[in-house]
Tab-separated table of C-alpha atoms and ligand atoms in Angstrom:
chain	number	residue	atom	x	y	z
A	23	MET	CA	81.357	78.023	82.148
A	24	ILE	CA	84.850	78.815	81.519
A	25	ILE	CA	87.479	79.180	83.609
A	26	SER	CA	91.002	81.018	82.039
A	27	PRO	CA	93.441	82.214	84.351
A	28	GLY	CA	95.613	85.009	83.296
A	29	PRO	CA	99.190	85.516	83.387
A	30	ALA	CA	99.363	86.680	86.630
A	31	SER	CA	97.219	84.283	88.365
A	32	VAL	CA	98.049	80.433	86.643
A	33	VAL	CA	97.732	78.537	89.592
A	34	LEU	CA	94.977	79.818	91.522
A	35	GLY	CA	93.115	80.026	88.355
A	36	GLU	CA	93.874	76.499	88.022
A	37	ALA	CA	92.648	75.613	91.117
A	38	ILE	CA	89.911	77.430	91.367
A	39	ALA	CA	89.064	75.533	88.184
A	40	LYS	CA	90.196	72.149	90.214
A	41	GLU	CA	87.243	73.070	93.269
A	42	LEU	CA	84.809	73.367	90.024
A	43	GLY	CA	85.310	70.114	88.927
A	44	LEU	CA	86.567	71.609	85.154
A	45	GLU	CA	89.735	72.193	83.624
A	46	PRO	CA	91.086	75.473	82.790
A	47	GLN	CA	90.984	76.915	79.090
A	48	LEU	CA	95.034	78.056	79.636
A	49	LEU	CA	95.458	81.578	77.624
A	50	SER	CA	98.582	81.393	75.111
A	51	HIS	CA	100.620	84.143	76.553
A	52	ARG	CA	103.517	86.099	76.004
A	53	LEU	CA	105.619	89.308	76.176
A	54	PHE	CA	107.072	90.964	73.356
A	55	PRO	CA	110.397	92.286	73.614
A	56	ASP	CA	109.689	96.044	74.134
A	57	GLY	CA	107.038	94.454	77.243
A	58	GLU	CA	103.872	94.618	75.250
A	59	THR	CA	100.858	91.958	75.771
A	60	TYR	CA	100.056	88.910	73.578
A	61	ILE	CA	97.230	87.074	74.676
A	62	ARG	CA	95.357	84.966	72.462
A	63	PHE	CA	92.396	82.203	73.617
A	64	PRO	CA	93.138	78.706	72.691
A	65	GLU	CA	89.390	77.424	72.517
A	66	SER	CA	86.474	79.119	71.527
A	67	VAL	CA	84.985	80.907	73.870
A	68	LYS	CA	81.240	81.703	72.084
A	69	GLY	CA	78.442	81.893	73.798
A	70	GLU	CA	79.818	81.048	76.707
A	71	VAL	CA	80.203	82.641	80.707
A	72	VAL	CA	83.799	83.119	80.537
A	73	VAL	CA	85.975	83.709	84.350
A	74	LEU	CA	89.172	85.604	83.944
A	75	VAL	CA	91.296	85.519	86.931
A	76	GLN	CA	93.668	87.781	86.969
A	77	THR	CA	95.416	88.984	89.837
A	78	THR	CA	97.425	92.767	89.654
A	79	ALA	CA	99.987	92.949	91.811
A	80	PRO	CA	103.357	93.249	91.827
A	81	ASN	CA	103.736	95.141	88.838
A	82	PRO	CA	99.979	96.423	88.558
A	83	ASP	CA	100.039	98.169	85.799
A	84	ARG	CA	100.889	95.512	83.520
A	85	LYS	CA	98.999	92.808	85.326
A	86	LEU	CA	95.746	95.172	84.868
A	87	MET	CA	96.440	95.687	80.498
A	88	GLN	CA	96.337	92.011	80.839
A	89	LEU	CA	93.073	91.787	81.569
A	90	LEU	CA	91.589	94.409	80.141
A	91	ILE	CA	93.062	93.037	76.896
A	92	MET	CA	91.644	90.052	78.125
A	93	ALA	CA	88.113	90.493	78.940
A	94	ARG	CA	87.903	92.780	75.670
A	95	THR	CA	88.682	89.830	73.465
A	96	ALA	CA	86.823	87.548	75.487
A	97	LYS	CA	83.700	90.110	74.707
A	98	ASP	CA	85.183	90.429	70.474
A	99	LEU	CA	84.734	86.527	70.498
A	100	GLY	CA	80.782	85.950	71.541
A	101	ALA	CA	81.474	85.134	75.132
A	102	SER	CA	78.010	85.866	76.196
A	103	ARG	CA	79.042	87.123	79.956
A	104	ILE	CA	81.987	88.193	81.574
A	105	ILE	CA	83.122	87.711	85.196
A	106	ALA	CA	87.152	89.291	86.241
A	107	VAL	CA	88.274	87.429	89.072
A	108	ILE	CA	90.472	90.082	90.011
A	109	PRO	CA	91.744	88.196	93.703
A	110	TYR	CA	93.419	91.734	94.410
A	111	LEU	CA	93.088	94.654	92.505
A	112	ALA	CA	95.735	97.275	92.380
A	113	TYR	CA	94.422	100.809	92.711
A	114	ALA	CA	91.525	100.195	94.761
A	115	ARG	CA	93.273	101.837	98.052
A	116	GLN	CA	92.282	105.423	95.810
A	117	ASP	CA	88.443	104.745	96.505
A	118	LYS	CA	88.632	108.936	96.825
A	119	ARG	CA	89.365	112.677	95.733
A	120	PHE	CA	90.976	112.499	99.404
A	121	LEU	CA	92.572	116.102	98.046
A	122	ASP	CA	92.134	118.053	95.276
A	123	GLY	CA	92.370	117.329	91.927
A	124	GLU	CA	93.447	113.391	92.759
A	125	ALA	CA	92.726	110.871	90.481
A	126	MET	CA	89.703	108.732	91.928
A	127	SER	CA	91.651	105.200	90.692
A	128	PHE	CA	89.931	103.169	91.609
A	129	ASP	CA	86.653	104.620	89.701
A	130	ILE	CA	88.968	105.012	87.008
A	131	ILE	CA	89.930	100.851	86.621
A	132	LEU	CA	86.428	99.599	87.476
A	133	GLY	CA	85.305	102.149	84.342
A	134	LEU	CA	87.681	100.981	81.760
A	135	LEU	CA	87.284	97.021	82.810
A	136	GLU	CA	83.230	97.643	82.418
A	137	SER	CA	83.771	99.523	78.959
A	138	ALA	CA	86.262	96.187	78.499
A	139	GLY	CA	83.049	94.455	78.358
A	140	VAL	CA	82.434	93.085	82.488
A	141	ASN	CA	80.206	91.784	83.357
A	142	ASP	CA	81.186	90.773	87.147
A	143	THR	CA	83.755	91.724	88.895
A	144	VAL	CA	84.428	89.642	91.889
A	145	LEU	CA	86.876	91.061	94.461
A	146	ILE	CA	87.825	90.142	97.651
A	147	ASP	CA	88.782	91.588	100.110
A	148	VAL	CA	88.889	95.769	98.593
A	149	HIS	CA	90.370	98.448	100.990
A	150	ASN	CA	87.307	99.423	101.843
A	151	GLU	CA	83.692	98.214	101.306
A	152	THR	CA	81.908	101.523	102.012
A	153	ALA	CA	83.522	103.220	99.307
A	154	LEU	CA	82.932	100.076	96.691
A	155	ASN	CA	79.156	100.010	97.260
A	156	LYS	CA	79.206	104.143	97.163
A	157	ILE	CA	81.255	103.940	93.503
A	158	SER	CA	79.398	100.350	92.583
A	159	GLU	CA	76.349	102.736	92.364
A	160	GLU	CA	77.927	104.620	88.807
A	161	HIS	CA	78.524	101.066	87.341
A	162	GLU	CA	76.484	98.910	85.611
A	163	MET	CA	78.503	95.852	85.853
A	164	ARG	CA	77.999	94.479	89.357
A	165	ILE	CA	80.918	94.504	91.898
A	166	HIS	CA	81.077	91.523	94.254
A	167	ASN	CA	83.287	92.213	97.377
A	168	LEU	CA	83.726	87.963	99.354
A	169	THR	CA	86.039	88.231	102.165
A	170	ALA	CA	89.030	85.272	102.656
A	171	ILE	CA	88.936	86.298	106.922
A	172	PHE	CA	87.156	83.425	107.794
A	173	TYR	CA	89.509	81.349	106.130
A	174	LEU	CA	92.763	82.896	107.448
A	175	ALA	CA	90.553	82.271	111.196
A	176	ASP	CA	89.964	78.878	110.177
A	177	TYR	CA	93.839	78.214	109.576
A	178	LEU	CA	94.881	80.475	112.714
A	179	LYS	CA	92.517	77.832	115.071
A	180	GLU	CA	94.342	74.843	114.156
A	181	ASN	CA	98.082	76.562	114.064
A	182	THR	CA	97.731	77.087	118.200
A	183	TYR	CA	95.868	80.732	117.602
A	184	LYS	CA	93.220	79.017	119.062
A	185	GLY	CA	91.176	81.664	121.422
A	186	ALA	CA	93.149	84.328	120.069
A	187	TYR	CA	92.440	87.987	121.455
A	188	SER	CA	91.757	89.458	117.779
A	189	LEU	CA	92.906	93.533	116.544
A	190	SER	CA	92.231	95.530	113.713
A	191	PRO	CA	95.398	98.167	113.087
A	192	ASP	CA	92.328	100.392	112.180
A	193	LEU	CA	89.208	101.853	112.548
A	194	GLY	CA	88.057	100.691	108.691
A	195	ARG	CA	88.184	96.987	109.377
A	196	SER	CA	87.203	96.907	112.811
A	197	GLU	CA	83.883	95.709	112.193
A	198	LEU	CA	85.405	92.531	110.152
A	199	VAL	CA	87.403	91.853	112.271
A	200	GLU	CA	84.999	92.112	115.251
A	201	LYS	CA	82.821	89.825	113.462
A	202	VAL	CA	85.683	87.276	112.784
A	203	SER	CA	86.746	87.953	116.860
A	204	LYS	CA	83.945	85.683	117.605
A	205	VAL	CA	85.034	82.766	115.758
A	206	MET	CA	88.616	83.263	117.283
A	207	GLY	CA	87.260	83.230	120.246
A	208	GLY	CA	89.434	85.697	122.171
A	209	GLY	CA	87.867	89.033	122.384
A	210	PHE	CA	88.592	92.062	119.980
A	211	SER	CA	89.639	95.568	119.549
A	212	PHE	CA	90.754	98.381	117.598
A	213	PHE	CA	93.800	100.821	117.578
A	214	MET	CA	93.096	104.511	115.308
A	215	LYS	CA	95.480	104.876	112.457
A	216	VAL	CA	95.613	108.376	110.736
A	217	ARG	CA	97.382	109.585	108.025
A	218	ASP	CA	98.669	112.485	106.195
A	219	ARG	CA	97.908	113.274	103.135
A	220	TYR	CA	100.119	115.297	101.798
A	221	THR	CA	103.241	113.366	103.149
A	222	GLY	CA	101.527	109.813	103.484
A	223	LYS	CA	103.262	108.960	106.471
A	224	THR	CA	100.435	107.476	109.381
A	225	THR	CA	100.774	107.497	113.022
A	226	MET	CA	98.966	105.147	115.090
A	227	LYS	CA	96.982	105.749	118.369
A	228	VAL	CA	97.782	102.239	120.100
A	229	LYS	CA	95.698	101.802	123.051
A	230	ASN	CA	96.404	99.424	125.706
A	231	LEU	CA	94.210	96.370	126.343
A	232	ASP	CA	95.913	94.150	129.660
A	233	LEU	CA	96.425	91.577	126.798
A	234	GLU	CA	99.806	90.473	129.255
A	235	GLY	CA	100.869	86.689	128.559
A	236	ARG	CA	97.566	86.399	125.570
A	237	ASP	CA	98.240	85.419	122.164
A	238	VAL	CA	97.088	88.148	119.386
A	239	VAL	CA	96.207	87.625	115.447
A	240	ILE	CA	96.598	91.602	114.015
A	241	PHE	CA	93.622	90.918	110.580
A	242	ASP	CA	94.619	93.387	107.770
A	243	ASP	CA	93.789	93.719	104.684
A	244	ILE	CA	97.371	94.361	102.990
A	245	ILE	CA	100.515	94.314	103.953
A	246	SER	CA	103.312	96.687	102.359
A	247	SER	CA	105.823	98.027	103.588
A	248	GLY	CA	104.877	96.182	106.552
A	249	GLY	CA	105.235	99.594	108.857
A	250	THR	CA	101.380	99.508	110.000
A	251	MET	CA	101.757	95.963	111.134
A	252	ALA	CA	105.148	96.485	112.815
A	253	ARG	CA	103.511	99.154	114.180
A	254	ALA	CA	100.821	97.192	116.145
A	255	ILE	CA	103.116	94.437	116.497
A	256	GLN	CA	105.402	96.668	118.692
A	257	GLY	CA	102.268	98.160	120.638
A	258	LEU	CA	101.708	94.936	121.747
A	259	LYS	CA	104.886	93.329	122.576
A	260	ASP	CA	105.284	96.246	124.594
A	261	GLN	CA	102.116	94.826	126.095
A	262	GLY	CA	103.775	91.878	127.354
A	263	ALA	CA	101.582	90.403	124.355
A	264	GLY	CA	102.648	86.467	124.329
A	265	LYS	CA	102.656	85.367	120.540
A	266	VAL	CA	101.693	87.724	117.768
A	267	ALA	CA	100.179	86.557	114.234
A	268	ALA	CA	100.235	89.244	111.123
A	269	VAL	CA	97.569	88.158	108.913
A	270	CYS	CA	96.301	89.940	105.732
A	271	THR	CA	94.689	88.816	102.946
A	272	HIS	CA	96.420	90.441	100.116
A	273	ALA	CA	100.852	90.302	100.358
A	274	LEU	CA	102.072	92.933	98.301
A	275	PRO	CA	106.015	92.942	100.812
A	276	VAL	CA	108.433	95.699	99.414
A	277	PRO	CA	112.071	94.886	99.673
A	278	GLY	CA	112.532	95.175	103.876
A	279	ALA	CA	108.813	94.672	105.294
A	280	ASN	CA	109.798	91.595	105.949
A	281	GLU	CA	112.379	92.710	108.590
A	282	LYS	CA	110.595	95.012	109.147
A	283	LEU	CA	107.463	92.642	110.886
A	284	LYS	CA	110.073	90.107	112.746
A	285	ASN	CA	111.986	92.778	114.348
A	286	ALA	CA	109.063	94.209	115.501
A	287	GLY	CA	108.788	90.606	116.687
A	288	ALA	CA	105.820	88.480	114.460
A	289	ASP	CA	105.806	85.311	115.192
A	290	LEU	CA	104.216	84.304	112.220
A	291	ILE	CA	103.190	85.902	109.198
A	292	VAL	CA	99.945	84.327	106.830
A	293	ALA	CA	98.796	85.545	103.592
A	294	THR	CA	96.390	83.548	101.379
A	295	ASP	CA	97.198	83.200	97.741
A	296	SER	CA	94.913	86.464	96.318
A	297	VAL	CA	99.097	87.664	95.324
A	298	GLU	CA	101.848	85.055	95.236
A	299	SER	CA	104.209	86.086	98.514
A	300	ILE	CA	107.005	84.355	100.170
A	301	TYR	CA	103.492	84.504	103.195
A	302	GLU	CA	100.597	83.168	101.503
A	303	THR	CA	99.451	80.077	103.374
A	304	VAL	CA	95.612	79.936	103.024
A	305	SER	CA	93.667	79.448	99.318
A	306	VAL	CA	91.452	81.355	97.626
A	307	ALA	CA	90.441	78.943	95.333
A	308	LYS	CA	87.365	77.495	97.688
A	309	LEU	CA	86.361	80.723	98.737
A	310	VAL	CA	86.254	81.882	94.466
A	311	ALA	CA	84.071	78.677	93.563
A	312	ASN	CA	81.834	78.589	95.810
A	313	PHE	CA	80.413	81.692	95.306
A	314	LEU	CA	80.950	81.052	91.699
A	315	LYS	CA	78.437	78.411	92.228
A	316	THR	CA	76.007	80.896	93.173
A	317	ILE	CA	76.520	82.927	90.057
B	401	LIG	C1	96.088	100.898	104.497
B	401	LIG	O1	95.027	101.785	105.645
B	401	LIG	C2	95.719	99.077	104.931
B	401	LIG	O2	94.588	98.458	105.604
B	401	LIG	C3	96.886	98.799	105.335
B	401	LIG	O3	96.593	98.891	106.411
B	401	LIG	C4	98.159	99.205	104.581
B	401	LIG	O4	98.161	99.063	103.152
B	401	LIG	C5	99.203	98.346	104.686
B	401	LIG	O5	100.080	99.001	103.998
B	401	LIG	P1	101.566	98.308	104.876
B	401	LIG	O6	102.156	97.791	105.123
B	401	LIG	O7	102.569	100.037	103.922
B	401	LIG	O8	101.689	99.798	106.115
């Protein structure tokens, strides 16, 4: 097995290779002045299982294009199997046609990976696993979805949140958050979030949970504008909650998100290294490496 980190995930790719006791094969990469990407595999991959590690944020379109070029090149060079580890896959939230005429972006991206020669795609905490399972049926490529939530829970338990209450900011992830609440040990609930499909605006229905003085961990898949987390934190603080940790797998903070979270009262903000960010605290290297040992 050859681990080849792409330009977007050099550090994580190296960490995954180290977990597996392998030397990573770093790709030669540069950008032309007009923004095009140059990629070269410096050593032969003929007959090898090649694991490409490439996240797709920030700058999703460029990083996806790099990944497609990497995959297609590995195929042309005779790799026997191509496994694309995509720690964060952009466009996965557009997993169905919510309004007539919308692009099914998630499905399109998976189709592109497949046609570039990817045999297995490994994702982490994809936005909607049910939608993914449905889309997967349309593809021959095997698609695996791992969860980093138990690694995040371990970190929180070791860092003063043992026994904290677990909250999902919307119904979509409530099943998974309920599972992790058993590890956290402090109970569980969820708020309701509704999105206006025309404006994209969301509203949150906050439940009164009797959490006076209780520490709470909010688990979500993504922090982007910080709006979802900020509203949930505010709702909890208004009810007298103690410390509140805002925890996500993929941190994609846009300008202003950090202030929004801090102003809402976040006591701790934690994310994985699926995307490089100011919040990355927990590595997914072991999670991915352990999975790669099984396939
Ligand atoms: C969407 O429902 C996701 O699960 C996240 O809650 C959302 O992407 C977070 O985005 P933002 O930080 O912009 O509210």
